[in-house]
XYZ file of N, CA and C in Angstrom:
456
model
N 38.720 -115.123 -11.361
C 38.540 -114.123 -10.198
C 40.059 -113.643 -9.910
N 40.348 -112.368 -9.936
C 41.542 -111.903 -9.734
C 42.045 -111.878 -8.258
N 43.336 -112.245 -8.182
C 43.944 -112.271 -7.104
C 44.263 -110.780 -6.466
N 44.054 -110.475 -5.310
C 44.494 -109.041 -4.976
C 45.591 -109.020 -4.012
N 46.623 -108.154 -4.439
C 48.011 -108.223 -3.758
C 48.142 -106.564 -3.185
N 48.452 -106.606 -2.187
C 48.841 -105.156 -1.715
C 50.376 -104.924 -1.689
N 50.814 -103.887 -2.169
C 52.178 -103.607 -2.489
C 52.412 -102.029 -2.339
N 53.673 -101.887 -1.698
C 53.823 -100.405 -1.537
C 54.491 -99.747 -2.900
N 54.216 -98.396 -3.038
C 54.668 -97.795 -4.090
C 56.167 -97.913 -4.648
N 57.000 -97.954 -3.676
C 58.417 -98.119 -3.666
C 58.796 -99.472 -4.389
N 58.202 -100.510 -3.936
C 58.468 -101.834 -4.552
C 57.972 -101.837 -5.930
N 56.787 -101.369 -6.261
C 56.118 -101.277 -7.427
C 57.025 -100.668 -8.472
N 57.443 -99.442 -8.109
C 58.208 -98.639 -8.953
C 59.801 -99.343 -9.129
N 60.247 -99.571 -8.101
C 61.518 -100.502 -8.285
C 61.472 -101.537 -9.458
N 60.255 -102.394 -9.320
C 60.102 -103.532 -10.339
C 59.922 -102.962 -11.627
N 59.065 -102.129 -11.803
C 58.741 -101.419 -13.012
C 60.089 -100.962 -13.881
N 60.860 -100.390 -12.998
C 62.233 -99.726 -13.625
C 63.143 -100.892 -13.867
N 63.151 -101.862 -13.086
C 64.048 -102.963 -13.243
C 63.601 -103.815 -14.594
N 62.440 -104.204 -14.661
C 61.775 -105.052 -15.672
C 61.931 -104.255 -17.008
N 61.674 -102.983 -16.988
C 61.874 -102.340 -18.262
C 63.015 -102.006 -18.645
N 64.058 -101.832 -17.662
C 65.474 -101.793 -18.120
C 65.883 -103.270 -18.701
N 65.428 -104.130 -18.349
C 65.911 -105.720 -18.711
C 65.176 -105.885 -20.247
N 64.063 -105.342 -20.341
C 63.478 -105.353 -21.901
C 64.018 -104.482 -22.778
N 64.495 -103.455 -22.125
C 64.982 -102.658 -23.267
C 66.288 -103.056 -23.723
N 67.153 -103.694 -22.704
C 68.529 -104.254 -22.968
C 68.354 -105.691 -23.804
N 67.296 -106.143 -23.872
C 67.069 -107.171 -24.646
C 66.459 -107.037 -26.168
N 65.851 -106.027 -26.111
C 65.087 -105.916 -27.515
C 66.012 -105.187 -28.528
N 65.690 -105.730 -29.670
C 66.609 -105.340 -30.776
C 66.032 -103.822 -31.601
N 64.988 -103.635 -31.010
C 64.443 -102.256 -31.574
C 64.469 -101.294 -30.602
N 64.068 -99.931 -31.093
C 64.032 -98.908 -30.176
C 62.583 -98.475 -29.718
N 61.774 -99.556 -29.611
C 60.340 -99.219 -29.163
C 60.284 -98.722 -28.035
N 59.144 -97.903 -27.841
C 58.876 -97.265 -26.696
C 58.157 -98.511 -25.869
N 58.605 -98.731 -24.641
C 58.019 -99.782 -23.707
C 57.266 -99.242 -22.686
N 55.907 -99.771 -22.917
C 54.738 -99.458 -21.751
C 54.368 -100.936 -21.256
N 53.241 -100.792 -20.414
C 52.906 -102.132 -19.697
C 52.017 -103.056 -20.832
N 51.607 -102.407 -22.103
C 51.016 -103.170 -22.900
C 51.953 -103.862 -23.941
N 53.061 -103.276 -24.001
C 54.296 -103.906 -24.919
C 54.339 -105.340 -25.073
N 54.140 -105.764 -26.113
C 54.093 -107.222 -26.367
C 55.563 -107.650 -26.976
N 56.076 -108.925 -26.370
C 57.409 -109.500 -26.831
C 57.422 -109.656 -28.247
N 56.288 -110.423 -28.853
C 56.456 -110.850 -30.215
C 55.704 -109.580 -31.301
N 54.598 -109.293 -30.778
C 54.234 -108.063 -31.791
C 54.772 -106.739 -31.574
N 55.386 -106.204 -30.558
C 55.875 -105.138 -30.613
C 57.502 -105.018 -30.615
N 58.121 -105.982 -29.800
C 59.409 -105.997 -29.816
C 60.138 -106.867 -30.875
N 59.275 -107.595 -31.493
C 59.521 -108.554 -32.537
C 60.775 -109.532 -32.283
N 60.450 -110.081 -31.208
C 61.253 -111.194 -30.712
C 60.528 -112.649 -31.146
N 61.164 -113.276 -32.037
C 60.387 -114.402 -32.470
C 61.335 -115.685 -32.011
N 60.807 -116.827 -31.882
C 61.423 -118.182 -31.758
C 62.345 -118.164 -30.769
N 63.565 -118.320 -31.158
C 64.557 -118.506 -30.160
C 65.004 -117.113 -29.423
N 64.800 -116.097 -30.096
C 64.874 -114.663 -29.358
C 64.129 -114.849 -28.080
N 62.814 -114.921 -28.180
C 61.853 -114.769 -27.052
C 62.226 -116.013 -26.181
N 62.739 -117.177 -26.422
C 63.037 -118.206 -25.696
C 64.167 -117.765 -24.772
N 65.126 -117.341 -25.505
C 66.357 -116.882 -24.613
C 65.960 -115.602 -23.814
N 65.167 -114.929 -24.140
C 64.855 -113.707 -23.397
C 64.158 -114.220 -21.959
N 63.049 -115.128 -22.200
C 62.494 -115.624 -20.917
C 63.269 -116.627 -20.260
N 64.150 -117.201 -20.806
C 65.222 -118.002 -20.069
C 66.010 -117.146 -19.144
N 66.525 -115.987 -19.729
C 67.455 -115.134 -18.932
C 66.600 -114.559 -17.971
N 65.321 -114.099 -18.207
C 64.516 -113.385 -17.313
C 64.253 -114.358 -16.059
N 63.883 -115.666 -16.332
C 63.784 -116.527 -15.034
C 64.810 -116.812 -14.200
N 65.913 -116.910 -14.948
C 67.160 -117.123 -14.214
C 67.514 -116.012 -13.446
N 67.600 -114.844 -14.195
C 68.351 -113.543 -13.524
C 67.452 -113.074 -12.102
N 66.093 -113.396 -12.321
C 65.261 -113.111 -11.118
C 64.793 -114.182 -10.321
N 65.341 -115.359 -10.578
C 64.939 -116.682 -9.773
C 63.378 -116.669 -9.562
N 62.952 -116.814 -10.752
C 61.381 -117.034 -10.737
C 60.895 -118.579 -10.915
N 59.605 -118.703 -10.355
C 59.024 -120.023 -10.586
C 58.205 -119.996 -11.872
N 58.704 -121.178 -12.666
C 58.112 -121.235 -13.926
C 57.252 -122.559 -14.110
N 57.013 -122.974 -12.842
C 55.999 -124.462 -12.816
C 54.902 -124.409 -13.738
N 54.094 -123.172 -13.584
C 52.802 -123.021 -14.379
C 52.960 -122.447 -15.739
N 53.989 -122.019 -16.126
C 54.309 -121.254 -17.334
C 54.476 -122.528 -18.430
N 53.736 -122.336 -19.603
C 53.861 -123.094 -20.649
C 54.159 -122.414 -22.074
N 55.518 -122.426 -22.347
C 55.866 -121.502 -23.479
C 55.094 -121.599 -24.658
N 54.477 -122.842 -25.240
C 53.824 -123.087 -26.364
C 52.463 -122.210 -26.262
N 51.938 -121.890 -25.168
C 50.739 -121.143 -25.134
C 50.899 -119.604 -25.385
N 52.200 -119.183 -25.036
C 52.456 -117.587 -25.443
C 53.236 -117.635 -26.694
N 54.029 -118.462 -27.036
C 54.906 -118.212 -28.482
C 54.896 -119.258 -29.169
N 55.207 -119.021 -30.490
C 55.570 -120.110 -31.601
C 56.897 -120.392 -31.522
N 57.255 -121.880 -31.620
C 58.609 -122.126 -31.750
C 59.319 -121.775 -32.983
N 60.672 -121.842 -32.882
C 61.393 -121.471 -34.235
C 60.987 -121.975 -35.542
N 60.731 -123.297 -35.450
C 60.143 -124.161 -36.783
C 58.869 -123.558 -36.998
N 58.021 -123.134 -36.116
C 56.502 -122.748 -36.670
C 56.830 -121.165 -37.208
N 57.768 -120.577 -36.769
C 57.829 -119.022 -37.309
C 58.633 -118.886 -38.817
N 59.629 -119.601 -38.871
C 60.290 -119.711 -40.161
C 60.118 -121.029 -41.110
N 60.172 -120.553 -42.272
C 59.913 -121.910 -43.043
C 61.236 -122.507 -43.353
N 61.429 -123.752 -42.691
C 62.797 -124.445 -42.805
C 63.147 -124.814 -44.193
N 62.085 -124.977 -45.287
C 62.609 -125.299 -46.668
C 63.182 -124.234 -47.371
N 63.411 -123.170 -46.843
C 63.597 -122.057 -47.652
C 65.157 -122.402 -48.258
N 66.135 -123.152 -47.634
C 67.238 -123.111 -48.052
C 67.188 -123.872 -49.397
N 66.400 -124.965 -49.639
C 66.191 -125.790 -50.351
C 65.437 -125.054 -51.673
N 64.823 -124.042 -51.295
C 64.074 -123.293 -52.417
C 64.888 -121.986 -52.983
N 66.008 -122.045 -52.458
C 66.831 -120.681 -53.095
C 66.820 -120.598 -54.560
N 67.052 -121.388 -55.324
C 67.093 -121.273 -56.752
C 65.652 -120.687 -57.338
N 64.589 -121.069 -56.700
C 63.357 -120.814 -56.983
C 63.171 -119.280 -56.600
N 63.713 -119.014 -55.484
C 63.553 -117.702 -54.939
C 64.295 -116.545 -55.674
N 65.440 -116.832 -56.118
C 66.296 -115.983 -56.997
C 65.473 -115.820 -58.464
N 64.948 -116.921 -58.951
C 64.119 -116.824 -59.985
C 62.888 -115.881 -59.923
N 62.173 -116.137 -58.701
C 60.985 -115.292 -58.733
C 61.319 -113.809 -58.267
N 62.698 -113.475 -57.528
C 62.971 -112.405 -57.396
C 63.199 -111.581 -58.777
N 64.047 -112.314 -59.890
C 64.075 -111.722 -61.200
C 62.718 -111.379 -61.850
N 61.743 -112.359 -61.641
C 60.552 -112.202 -62.434
C 59.698 -110.736 -61.894
N 59.886 -110.836 -60.386
C 59.258 -109.442 -59.843
C 59.932 -108.219 -60.309
N 61.299 -108.375 -60.322
C 62.125 -107.199 -60.890
C 61.840 -106.895 -62.192
N 61.726 -107.796 -63.123
C 61.229 -107.463 -64.595
C 59.805 -107.086 -64.681
N 58.938 -107.483 -63.854
C 57.495 -106.958 -63.838
C 57.241 -105.720 -63.056
N 58.329 -105.252 -62.591
C 58.283 -103.921 -61.856
C 57.266 -104.078 -60.682
N 57.301 -105.162 -60.034
C 56.718 -105.423 -58.801
C 55.164 -105.726 -58.926
N 54.746 -106.055 -60.180
C 53.540 -106.160 -60.544
C 53.235 -107.818 -60.020
N 54.009 -108.652 -60.201
C 53.862 -110.052 -59.844
C 54.780 -110.165 -58.559
N 54.015 -110.883 -57.506
C 54.918 -111.091 -56.123
C 54.279 -112.554 -55.684
N 55.079 -113.229 -55.357
C 54.992 -114.470 -54.522
C 55.727 -114.452 -53.518
N 55.055 -114.670 -52.119
C 55.915 -114.570 -50.995
C 56.062 -116.151 -50.442
N 57.299 -116.349 -50.512
C 57.644 -117.835 -50.040
C 58.091 -117.569 -48.595
N 58.441 -116.381 -48.130
C 59.136 -116.254 -46.759
C 57.911 -116.381 -45.702
N 56.935 -115.901 -45.991
C 55.893 -115.746 -44.545
C 55.258 -117.089 -44.606
N 55.124 -117.619 -43.455
C 54.370 -118.932 -43.332
C 53.320 -118.602 -42.256
N 51.924 -119.038 -42.625
C 51.003 -118.633 -41.599
C 51.058 -119.719 -40.420
N 51.034 -119.174 -39.251
C 51.204 -120.045 -38.176
C 49.849 -121.002 -37.897
N 50.156 -122.054 -37.701
C 48.802 -123.217 -37.539
C 48.259 -122.811 -36.392
N 48.543 -122.116 -35.353
C 47.812 -121.913 -34.179
C 48.118 -120.548 -33.735
N 47.197 -120.073 -32.667
C 47.265 -118.730 -32.455
C 47.913 -118.924 -30.767
N 48.615 -117.864 -30.309
C 49.174 -117.784 -29.377
C 48.918 -116.544 -28.321
N 49.135 -116.512 -27.199
C 48.659 -115.336 -26.194
C 49.792 -114.130 -26.501
N 50.927 -114.545 -26.653
C 52.219 -113.553 -26.484
C 52.125 -113.135 -24.980
N 53.099 -112.320 -24.717
C 53.322 -111.828 -23.375
C 53.668 -110.431 -23.313
N 53.034 -109.661 -22.485
C 53.268 -108.175 -22.418
C 54.475 -107.802 -21.282
N 54.738 -106.641 -21.334
C 55.696 -105.998 -20.188
C 54.919 -105.989 -18.985
N 53.576 -105.825 -18.835
C 52.841 -106.101 -17.553
C 52.746 -107.266 -17.079
N 52.428 -108.238 -17.965
C 52.797 -109.858 -17.669
C 53.915 -110.279 -17.040
N 55.000 -109.749 -17.600
C 56.384 -109.813 -17.019
C 56.597 -109.239 -15.722
N 56.104 -108.148 -15.684
C 56.074 -107.448 -14.387
C 55.265 -108.022 -13.120
N 54.282 -108.560 -13.433
C 53.367 -109.203 -12.605
C 54.116 -110.562 -12.146
N 54.601 -111.514 -13.109
C 55.344 -112.448 -12.833
C 56.412 -112.181 -11.917
N 57.171 -111.098 -12.074
C 58.335 -110.775 -11.178
C 57.889 -110.479 -9.783
N 56.931 -109.582 -9.776
C 56.370 -109.149 -8.594
C 55.896 -110.450 -7.616
N 55.110 -111.312 -8.310
C 54.763 -112.544 -7.571
C 55.810 -113.433 -7.308
N 56.680 -113.792 -8.150
C 57.724 -114.641 -8.097
C 57.375 -115.934 -8.552
N 56.117 -116.090 -8.993
C 55.642 -117.160 -9.851
C 54.740 -116.849 -10.860
N 54.742 -117.515 -12.155
C 53.904 -117.280 -13.086
C 52.511 -116.827 -13.023
N 52.134 -115.752 -13.365
C 50.705 -115.138 -13.360
C 50.570 -114.109 -14.354
N 49.483 -113.922 -15.177
C 49.324 -112.915 -16.103
C 48.693 -111.759 -15.347
N 48.977 -110.596 -16.007
C 48.669 -109.178 -15.490
C 47.078 -109.367 -15.165
N 46.261 -109.996 -16.029
C 44.828 -109.722 -15.816
C 44.161 -110.856 -14.774
N 45.282 -111.561 -14.165
C 44.930 -112.510 -13.050
C 45.211 -111.814 -11.565
N 45.861 -110.731 -11.675
C 46.445 -110.283 -10.389
C 45.992 -108.795 -10.427
N 45.363 -108.265 -9.260
C 45.143 -106.743 -9.208
C 46.083 -106.282 -8.069
N 47.078 -105.340 -8.182
C 47.834 -104.675 -7.237
C 47.187 -103.550 -6.746
N 47.160 -103.450 -5.392
C 46.553 -102.309 -4.535
C 47.760 -101.713 -3.787
N 47.644 -100.424 -3.723
C 48.834 -99.731 -2.987
C 48.488 -99.825 -1.531
N 49.647 -100.263 -0.886
C 49.387 -100.252 0.558
C 49.619 -98.876 1.134
N 48.776 -98.354 2.019
C 48.990 -97.256 2.830
C 50.264 -97.185 3.377
N 50.858 -95.996 3.270
C 52.252 -95.686 3.729
C 52.064 -95.690 5.381
N 53.196 -96.173 5.842
C 53.316 -96.244 7.412
C 53.701 -94.754 7.779
N 53.292 -94.571 8.920
C 53.445 -93.220 9.536
C 54.735 -93.225 10.352
N 55.434 -94.249 10.472
C 56.594 -94.280 11.044
C 57.750 -93.796 10.647
């Protein structure tokens, strides 16, 4: 069941601009940011990068994170990158030359590691909802309704 929250347009607009600016400053890419923009999938912030982004987000905006579980949304650094690559460097160099000599017909990819579990990721809309609520909540759990403007 969605929680319904009445909010005035000025507050919603200010929050949107604030959090969008925060994400644009943190992102390494020039991706166009919309409410559906995801931290991992679209902004390509993996492992420690998204951890530090969320840490700064929570700290800067004094948000409650009691019900937020990092592991539900993101993979840890060790799950993203293969930690054995440094030991495989001689093999990687040999495979690189094999690929080069075969004109790209032979490819063996040691770099990507399939995650053992799936995660939710987090969208700009989710972050905006968290910011407006002050406590962790996903965008699909809260419905914002515009407050009627006062006549004063």
